[in-house]
mmCIF file of C-alpha atoms in Angstrom:
data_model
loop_
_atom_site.group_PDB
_atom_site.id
_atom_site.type_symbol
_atom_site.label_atom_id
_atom_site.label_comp_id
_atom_site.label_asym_id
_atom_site.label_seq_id
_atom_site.Cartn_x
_atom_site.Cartn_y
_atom_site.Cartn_z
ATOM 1 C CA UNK Y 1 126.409 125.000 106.316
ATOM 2 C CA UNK Y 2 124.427 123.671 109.205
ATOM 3 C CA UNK Y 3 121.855 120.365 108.709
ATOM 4 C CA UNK Y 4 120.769 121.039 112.705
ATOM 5 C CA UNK Y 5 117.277 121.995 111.373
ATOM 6 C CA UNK Y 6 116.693 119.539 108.891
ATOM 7 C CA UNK Y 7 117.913 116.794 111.505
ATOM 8 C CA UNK Y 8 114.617 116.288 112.936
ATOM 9 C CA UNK Y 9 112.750 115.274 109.945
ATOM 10 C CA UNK Y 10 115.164 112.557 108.993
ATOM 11 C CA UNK Y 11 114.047 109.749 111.375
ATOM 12 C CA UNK Y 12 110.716 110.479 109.861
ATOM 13 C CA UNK Y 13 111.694 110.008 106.212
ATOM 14 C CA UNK Y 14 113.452 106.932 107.246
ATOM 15 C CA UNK Y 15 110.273 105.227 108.911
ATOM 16 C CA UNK Y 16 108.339 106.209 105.858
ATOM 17 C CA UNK Y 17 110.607 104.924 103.389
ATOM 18 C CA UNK Y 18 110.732 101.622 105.710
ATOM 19 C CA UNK Y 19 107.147 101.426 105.443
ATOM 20 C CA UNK Y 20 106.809 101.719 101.781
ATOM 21 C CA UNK Y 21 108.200 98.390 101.316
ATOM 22 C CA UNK Y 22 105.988 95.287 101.008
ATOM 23 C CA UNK Y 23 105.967 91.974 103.303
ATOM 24 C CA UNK Y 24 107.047 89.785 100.716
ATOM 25 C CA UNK Y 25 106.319 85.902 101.141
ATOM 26 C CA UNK Y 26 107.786 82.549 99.662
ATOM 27 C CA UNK Y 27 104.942 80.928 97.950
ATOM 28 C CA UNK Y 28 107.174 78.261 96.564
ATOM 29 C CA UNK Y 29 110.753 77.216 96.393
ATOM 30 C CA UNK Y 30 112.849 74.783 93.888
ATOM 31 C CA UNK Y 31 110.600 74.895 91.194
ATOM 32 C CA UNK Y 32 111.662 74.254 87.702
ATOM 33 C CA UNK Y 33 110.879 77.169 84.944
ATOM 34 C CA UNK Y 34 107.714 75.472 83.692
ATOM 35 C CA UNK Y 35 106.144 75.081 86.707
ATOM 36 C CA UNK Y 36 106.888 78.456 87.784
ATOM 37 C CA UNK Y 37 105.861 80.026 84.455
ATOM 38 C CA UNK Y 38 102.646 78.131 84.486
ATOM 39 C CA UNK Y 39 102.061 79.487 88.442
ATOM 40 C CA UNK Y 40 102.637 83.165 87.678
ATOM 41 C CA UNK Y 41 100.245 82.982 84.408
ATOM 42 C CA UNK Y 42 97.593 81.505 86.499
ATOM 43 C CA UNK Y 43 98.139 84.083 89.734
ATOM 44 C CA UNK Y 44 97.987 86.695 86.898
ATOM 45 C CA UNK Y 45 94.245 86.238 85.775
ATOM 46 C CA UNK Y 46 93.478 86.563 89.530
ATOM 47 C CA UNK Y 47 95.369 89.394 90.189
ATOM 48 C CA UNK Y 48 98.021 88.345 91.792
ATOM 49 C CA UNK Y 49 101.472 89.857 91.363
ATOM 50 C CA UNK Y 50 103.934 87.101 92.114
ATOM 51 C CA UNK Y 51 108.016 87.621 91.512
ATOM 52 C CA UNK Y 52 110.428 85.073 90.049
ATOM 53 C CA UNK Y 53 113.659 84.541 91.477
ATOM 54 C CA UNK Y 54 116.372 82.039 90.780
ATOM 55 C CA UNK Y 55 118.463 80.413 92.867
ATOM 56 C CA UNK Y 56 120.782 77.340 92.960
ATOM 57 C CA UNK Y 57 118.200 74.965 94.321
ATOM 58 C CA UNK Y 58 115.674 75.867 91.595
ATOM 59 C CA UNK Y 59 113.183 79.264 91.192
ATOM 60 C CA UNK Y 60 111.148 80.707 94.051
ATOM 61 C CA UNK Y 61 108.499 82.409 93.865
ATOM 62 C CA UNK Y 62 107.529 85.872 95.772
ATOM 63 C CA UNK Y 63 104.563 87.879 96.492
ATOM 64 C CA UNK Y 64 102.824 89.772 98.826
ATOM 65 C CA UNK Y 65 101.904 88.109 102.204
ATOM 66 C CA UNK Y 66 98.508 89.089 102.030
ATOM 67 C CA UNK Y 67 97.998 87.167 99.149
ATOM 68 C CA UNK Y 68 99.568 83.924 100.147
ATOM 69 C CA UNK Y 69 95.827 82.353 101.125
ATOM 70 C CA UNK Y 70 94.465 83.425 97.301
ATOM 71 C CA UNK Y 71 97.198 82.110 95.892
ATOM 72 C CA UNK Y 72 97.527 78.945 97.580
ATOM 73 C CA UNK Y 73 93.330 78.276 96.774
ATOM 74 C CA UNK Y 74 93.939 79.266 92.997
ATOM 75 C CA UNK Y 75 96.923 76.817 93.205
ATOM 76 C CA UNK Y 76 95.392 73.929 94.416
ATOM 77 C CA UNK Y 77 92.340 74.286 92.478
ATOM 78 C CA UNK Y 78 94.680 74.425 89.216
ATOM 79 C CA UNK Y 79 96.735 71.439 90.897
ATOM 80 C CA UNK Y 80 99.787 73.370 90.703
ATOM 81 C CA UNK Y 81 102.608 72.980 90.910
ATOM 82 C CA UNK Y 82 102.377 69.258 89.191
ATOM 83 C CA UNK Y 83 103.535 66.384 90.693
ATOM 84 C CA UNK Y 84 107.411 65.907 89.866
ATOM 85 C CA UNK Y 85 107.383 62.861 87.657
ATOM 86 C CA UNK Y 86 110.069 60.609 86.938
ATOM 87 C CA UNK Y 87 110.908 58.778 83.498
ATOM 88 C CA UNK Y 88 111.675 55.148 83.168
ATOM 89 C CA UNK Y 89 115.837 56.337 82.242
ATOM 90 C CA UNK Y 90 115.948 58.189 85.376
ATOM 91 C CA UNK Y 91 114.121 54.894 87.582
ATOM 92 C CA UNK Y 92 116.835 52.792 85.922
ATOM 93 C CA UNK Y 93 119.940 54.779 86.446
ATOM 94 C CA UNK Y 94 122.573 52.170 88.013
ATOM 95 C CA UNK Y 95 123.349 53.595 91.766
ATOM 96 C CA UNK Y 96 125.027 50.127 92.676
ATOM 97 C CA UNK Y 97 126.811 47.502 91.047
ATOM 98 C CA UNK Y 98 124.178 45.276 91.437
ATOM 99 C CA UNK Y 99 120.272 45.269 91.921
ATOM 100 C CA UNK Y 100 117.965 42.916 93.102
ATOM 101 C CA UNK Y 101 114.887 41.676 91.089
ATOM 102 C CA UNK Y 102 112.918 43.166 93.943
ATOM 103 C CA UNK Y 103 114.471 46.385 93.390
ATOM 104 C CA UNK Y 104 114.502 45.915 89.630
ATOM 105 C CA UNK Y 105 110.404 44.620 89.699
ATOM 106 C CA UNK Y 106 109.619 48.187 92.185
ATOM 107 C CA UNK Y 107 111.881 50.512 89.588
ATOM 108 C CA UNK Y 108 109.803 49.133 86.884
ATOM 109 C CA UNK Y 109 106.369 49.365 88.260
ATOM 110 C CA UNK Y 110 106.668 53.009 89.470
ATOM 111 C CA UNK Y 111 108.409 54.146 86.207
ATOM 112 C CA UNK Y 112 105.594 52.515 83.627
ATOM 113 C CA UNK Y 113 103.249 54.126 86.780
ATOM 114 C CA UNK Y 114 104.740 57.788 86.370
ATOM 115 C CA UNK Y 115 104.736 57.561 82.433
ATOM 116 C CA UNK Y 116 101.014 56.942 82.318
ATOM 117 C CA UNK Y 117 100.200 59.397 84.851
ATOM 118 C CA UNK Y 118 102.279 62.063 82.636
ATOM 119 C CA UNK Y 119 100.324 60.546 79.447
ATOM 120 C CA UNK Y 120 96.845 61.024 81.037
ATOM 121 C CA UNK Y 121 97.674 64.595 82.347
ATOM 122 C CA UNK Y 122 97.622 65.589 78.008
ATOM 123 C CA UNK Y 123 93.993 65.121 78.098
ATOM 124 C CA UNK Y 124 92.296 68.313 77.976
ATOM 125 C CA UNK Y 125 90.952 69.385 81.440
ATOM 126 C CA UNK Y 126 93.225 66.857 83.359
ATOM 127 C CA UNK Y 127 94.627 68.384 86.782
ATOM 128 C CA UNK Y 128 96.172 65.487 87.807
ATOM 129 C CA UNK Y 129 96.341 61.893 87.401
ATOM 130 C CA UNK Y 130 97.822 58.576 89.511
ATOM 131 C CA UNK Y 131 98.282 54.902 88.188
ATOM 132 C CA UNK Y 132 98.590 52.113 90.582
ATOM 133 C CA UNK Y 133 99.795 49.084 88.556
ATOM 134 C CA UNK Y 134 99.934 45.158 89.784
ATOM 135 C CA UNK Y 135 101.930 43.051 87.434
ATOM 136 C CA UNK Y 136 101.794 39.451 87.411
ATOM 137 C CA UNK Y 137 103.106 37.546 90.121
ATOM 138 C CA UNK Y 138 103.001 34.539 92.426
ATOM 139 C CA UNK Y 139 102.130 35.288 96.269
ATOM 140 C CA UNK Y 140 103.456 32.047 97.110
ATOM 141 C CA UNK Y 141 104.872 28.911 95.401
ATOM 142 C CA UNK Y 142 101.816 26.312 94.000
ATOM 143 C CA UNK Y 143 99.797 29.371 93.972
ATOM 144 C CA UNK Y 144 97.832 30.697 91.108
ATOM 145 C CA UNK Y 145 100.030 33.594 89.136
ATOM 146 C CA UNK Y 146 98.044 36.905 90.334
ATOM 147 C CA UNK Y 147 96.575 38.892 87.523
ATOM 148 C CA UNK Y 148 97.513 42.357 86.109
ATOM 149 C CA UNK Y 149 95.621 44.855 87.313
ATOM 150 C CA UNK Y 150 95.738 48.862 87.264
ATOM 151 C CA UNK Y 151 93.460 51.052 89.759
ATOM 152 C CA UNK Y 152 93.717 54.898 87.843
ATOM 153 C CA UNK Y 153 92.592 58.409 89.278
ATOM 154 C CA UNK Y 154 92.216 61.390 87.358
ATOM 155 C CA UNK Y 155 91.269 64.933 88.575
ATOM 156 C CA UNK Y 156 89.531 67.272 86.092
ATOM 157 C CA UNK Y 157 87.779 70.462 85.407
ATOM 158 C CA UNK Y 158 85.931 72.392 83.600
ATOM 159 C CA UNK Y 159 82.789 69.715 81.289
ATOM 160 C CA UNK Y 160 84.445 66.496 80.900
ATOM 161 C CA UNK Y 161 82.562 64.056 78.523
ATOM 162 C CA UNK Y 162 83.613 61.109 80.865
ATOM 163 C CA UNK Y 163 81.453 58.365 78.546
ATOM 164 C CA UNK Y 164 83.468 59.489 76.031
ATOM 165 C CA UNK Y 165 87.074 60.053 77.952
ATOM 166 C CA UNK Y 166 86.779 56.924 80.018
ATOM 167 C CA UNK Y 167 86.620 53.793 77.211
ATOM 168 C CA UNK Y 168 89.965 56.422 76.415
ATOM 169 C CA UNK Y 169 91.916 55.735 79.419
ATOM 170 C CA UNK Y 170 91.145 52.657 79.890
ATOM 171 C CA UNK Y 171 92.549 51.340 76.538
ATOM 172 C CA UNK Y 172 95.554 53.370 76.934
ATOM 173 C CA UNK Y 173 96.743 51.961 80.328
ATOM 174 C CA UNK Y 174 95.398 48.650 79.043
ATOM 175 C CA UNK Y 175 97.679 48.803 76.083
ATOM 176 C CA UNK Y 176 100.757 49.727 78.235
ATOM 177 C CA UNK Y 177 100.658 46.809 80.764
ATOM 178 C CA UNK Y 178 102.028 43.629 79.767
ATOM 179 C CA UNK Y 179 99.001 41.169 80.770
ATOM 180 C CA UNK Y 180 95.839 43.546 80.093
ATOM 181 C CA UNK Y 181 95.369 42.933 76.357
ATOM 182 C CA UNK Y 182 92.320 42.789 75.230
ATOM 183 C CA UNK Y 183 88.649 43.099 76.873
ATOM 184 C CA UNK Y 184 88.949 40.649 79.655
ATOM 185 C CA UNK Y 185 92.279 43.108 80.203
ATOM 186 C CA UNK Y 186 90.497 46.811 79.566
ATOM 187 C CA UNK Y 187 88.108 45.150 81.985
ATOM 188 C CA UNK Y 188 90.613 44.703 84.972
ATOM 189 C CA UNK Y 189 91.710 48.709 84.767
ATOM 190 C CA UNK Y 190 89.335 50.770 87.518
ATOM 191 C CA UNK Y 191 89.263 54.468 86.388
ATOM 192 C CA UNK Y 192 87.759 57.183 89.121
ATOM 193 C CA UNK Y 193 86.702 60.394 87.772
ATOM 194 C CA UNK Y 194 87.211 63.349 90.197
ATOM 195 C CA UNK Y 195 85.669 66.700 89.194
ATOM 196 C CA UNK Y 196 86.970 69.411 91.055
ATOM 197 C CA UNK Y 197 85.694 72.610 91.768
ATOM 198 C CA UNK Y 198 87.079 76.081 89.951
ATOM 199 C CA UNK Y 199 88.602 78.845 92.143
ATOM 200 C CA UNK Y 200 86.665 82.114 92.050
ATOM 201 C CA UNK Y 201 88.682 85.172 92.612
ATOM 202 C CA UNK Y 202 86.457 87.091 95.045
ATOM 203 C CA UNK Y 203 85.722 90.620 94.478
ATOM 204 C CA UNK Y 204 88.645 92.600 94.460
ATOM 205 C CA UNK Y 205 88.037 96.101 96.165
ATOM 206 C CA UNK Y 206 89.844 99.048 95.333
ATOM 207 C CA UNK Y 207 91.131 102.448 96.802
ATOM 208 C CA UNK Y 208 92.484 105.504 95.437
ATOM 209 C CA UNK Y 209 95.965 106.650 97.329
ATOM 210 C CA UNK Y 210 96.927 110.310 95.488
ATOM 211 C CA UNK Y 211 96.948 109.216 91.525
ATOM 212 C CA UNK Y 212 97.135 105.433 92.296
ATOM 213 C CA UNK Y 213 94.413 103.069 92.389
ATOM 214 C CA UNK Y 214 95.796 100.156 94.778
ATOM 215 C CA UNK Y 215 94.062 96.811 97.064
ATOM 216 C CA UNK Y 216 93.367 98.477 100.384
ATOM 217 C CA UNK Y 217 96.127 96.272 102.317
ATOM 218 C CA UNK Y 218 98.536 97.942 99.971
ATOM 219 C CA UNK Y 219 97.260 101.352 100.187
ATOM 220 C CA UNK Y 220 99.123 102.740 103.830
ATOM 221 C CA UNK Y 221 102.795 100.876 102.972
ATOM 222 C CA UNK Y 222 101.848 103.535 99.037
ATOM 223 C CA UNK Y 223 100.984 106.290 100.854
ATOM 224 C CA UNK Y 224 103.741 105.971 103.174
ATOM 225 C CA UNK Y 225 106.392 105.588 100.544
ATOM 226 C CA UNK Y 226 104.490 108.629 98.304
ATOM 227 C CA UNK Y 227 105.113 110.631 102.021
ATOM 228 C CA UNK Y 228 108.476 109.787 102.073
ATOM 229 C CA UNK Y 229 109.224 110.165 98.409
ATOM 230 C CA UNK Y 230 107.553 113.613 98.946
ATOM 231 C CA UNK Y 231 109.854 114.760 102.032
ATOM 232 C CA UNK Y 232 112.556 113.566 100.119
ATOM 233 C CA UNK Y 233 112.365 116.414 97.227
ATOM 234 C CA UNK Y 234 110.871 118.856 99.528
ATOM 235 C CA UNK Y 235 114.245 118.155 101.811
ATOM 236 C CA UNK Y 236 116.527 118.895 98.454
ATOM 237 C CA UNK Y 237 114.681 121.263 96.775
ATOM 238 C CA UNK Y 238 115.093 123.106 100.150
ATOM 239 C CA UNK Y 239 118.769 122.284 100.280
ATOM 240 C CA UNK Y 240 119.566 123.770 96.854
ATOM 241 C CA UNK Y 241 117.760 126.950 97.251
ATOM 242 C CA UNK Y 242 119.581 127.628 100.564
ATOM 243 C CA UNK Y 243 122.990 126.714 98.754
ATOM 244 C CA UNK Y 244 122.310 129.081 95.839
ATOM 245 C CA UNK Y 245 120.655 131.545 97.745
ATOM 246 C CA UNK Y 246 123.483 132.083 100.073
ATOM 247 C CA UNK Y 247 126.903 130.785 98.002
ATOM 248 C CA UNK Y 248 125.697 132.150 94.395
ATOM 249 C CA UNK Y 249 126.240 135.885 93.535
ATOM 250 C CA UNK Y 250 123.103 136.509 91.379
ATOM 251 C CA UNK Y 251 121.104 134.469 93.714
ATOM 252 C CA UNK Y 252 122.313 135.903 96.440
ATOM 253 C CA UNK Y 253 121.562 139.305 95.548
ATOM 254 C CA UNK Y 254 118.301 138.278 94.245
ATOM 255 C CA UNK Y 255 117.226 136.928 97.762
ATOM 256 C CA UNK Y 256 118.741 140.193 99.119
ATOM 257 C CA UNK Y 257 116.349 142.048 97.156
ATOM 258 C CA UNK Y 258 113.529 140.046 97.605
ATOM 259 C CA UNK Y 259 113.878 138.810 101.244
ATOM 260 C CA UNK Y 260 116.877 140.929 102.879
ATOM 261 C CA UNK Y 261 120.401 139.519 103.372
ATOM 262 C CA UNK Y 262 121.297 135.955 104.239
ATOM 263 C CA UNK Y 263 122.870 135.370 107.849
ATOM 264 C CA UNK Y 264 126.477 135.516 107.271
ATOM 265 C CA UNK Y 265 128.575 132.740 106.931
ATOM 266 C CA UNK Y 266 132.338 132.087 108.271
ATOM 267 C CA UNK Y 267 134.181 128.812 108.757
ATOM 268 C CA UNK Y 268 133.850 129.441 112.108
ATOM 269 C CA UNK Y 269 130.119 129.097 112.151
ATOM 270 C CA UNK Y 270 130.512 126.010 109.700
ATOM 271 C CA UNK Y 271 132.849 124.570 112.950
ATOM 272 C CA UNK Y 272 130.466 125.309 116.053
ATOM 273 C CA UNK Y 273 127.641 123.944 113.981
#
């Protein structure tokens, strides 16, 4: 059995299958499940498809590489993926026998810093938050101790009642800071209120490829793999009716009837070809 005239059409099955599949993208990389759950349920109400995949150094996400621009605007408009934040047993972790009070003042002031800032992000409508935190201490000696203090930043959106949120805040960070008790202390926290603006998914157009609705950037690398998809049973189907027509008895004489007799066929033949 000779493939010599089917040998043309393979190269172009190949290229179509080829086609067919998608530029795929890294949005993100090393991302813990949460994170990554929280991205793919947000890329979802926008209509973006985006792929999980695990590796050792964390998940990655996938998509197409048209969408990498949408997705990136949805993301930072959601302020995803959240800061990673660290607690005060991982900023205290012994990495050396010993530690210096400078090291011991800096691993204290940026783990009370991270807890608040993971605190403040359970408000409703909080993006993101940062606490900068100065604890008591003496510039120089025979100077005056300098105060506590703590500068905060929070991102929100949606309607934020800040009158209402902001006497919030600032008694909670107050309350956490050794020094700020108090009113004279509530009064020394500086809270900035950042509204930020919500992504809009622009219109999405649609195009109609054979039974398929797609985006129009997908709609060549669908019709492509539909054409190759197509060749592909049209090649077989072709195949098995020149196998039964010429190697099966009843088909064989059916064909004879209908369409004459087959060439024949020797093992020569099968050889030369």
């Amino acid at each position: 059995m000779t493939m010599k005239p089917l040998r043309p059409l393979l190269p172009l099955l190949l290229c179509a299958l080829l086609a067919g599949c998608g530029n795929r993208a890294n949005l993100q990389v090393g991302l813990n499940d949460a994170d990554a759950n929280e991205i793919v349920t947000l890329l979802n109400r926008y209509g973006i498809e985006a792929e999980k995949v695990t590796t050792k150094e964390g998940v990655t996400l996938t998509l197409d590489a048209d969408d990498i621009a949408r997705a990136t605007t949805a993301m930072q408009a959601a302020g995803l993926p959240r800061r990673a934040l660290s607690d005060l047993g991982k900023i205290f972790k012994k990495d050396s026998m010993i530690s210096t009070p400078l090291e011991e003042r800096a691993r204290y002031i940026h783990g009370l810093s991270a807890e608040l800032e993971s605190t403040l992000q359970q408000f409703d409508n909080v993006i993101s938050a940062r606490v900068h935190v100065v604890l008591p201490e003496r510039i120089a000696p025979g100077e005056p101790i300098q105060p506590s203090s703590a500068a905060v930043f929070v991102k929100y959106h949606g309607t934020v009642d800040e009158d209402l949120l902001l006497p919030r805040i600032r008694q909670l960070v107050a309350s956490s800071i050794p020094g700020l008790s108090g009113e004279g202390g509530r009064a020394k926290v500086s809270v900035v209120m950042a509204p930020t603006t919500a992504y809009t998914a622009p219109d999405i157009e649609w195009t109609d490829v054979g039974p398929f609705r797609v985006q129009p950037g997908s709609a060549r690398a669908l019709g492509m793999t539909l054409l190759g998809l197509a060749l592909a049973v049209a090649l077989t189907l072709a195949g098995l009716l020149f196998a039964l027509g010429r190697y099966h008895p009843a088909t064989a004489a059916w064909f004879r009837s209908h369409f004459g007799k087959p060439p024949p066929f020797s093992a020569d033949t099968a050889v030369r070809d």
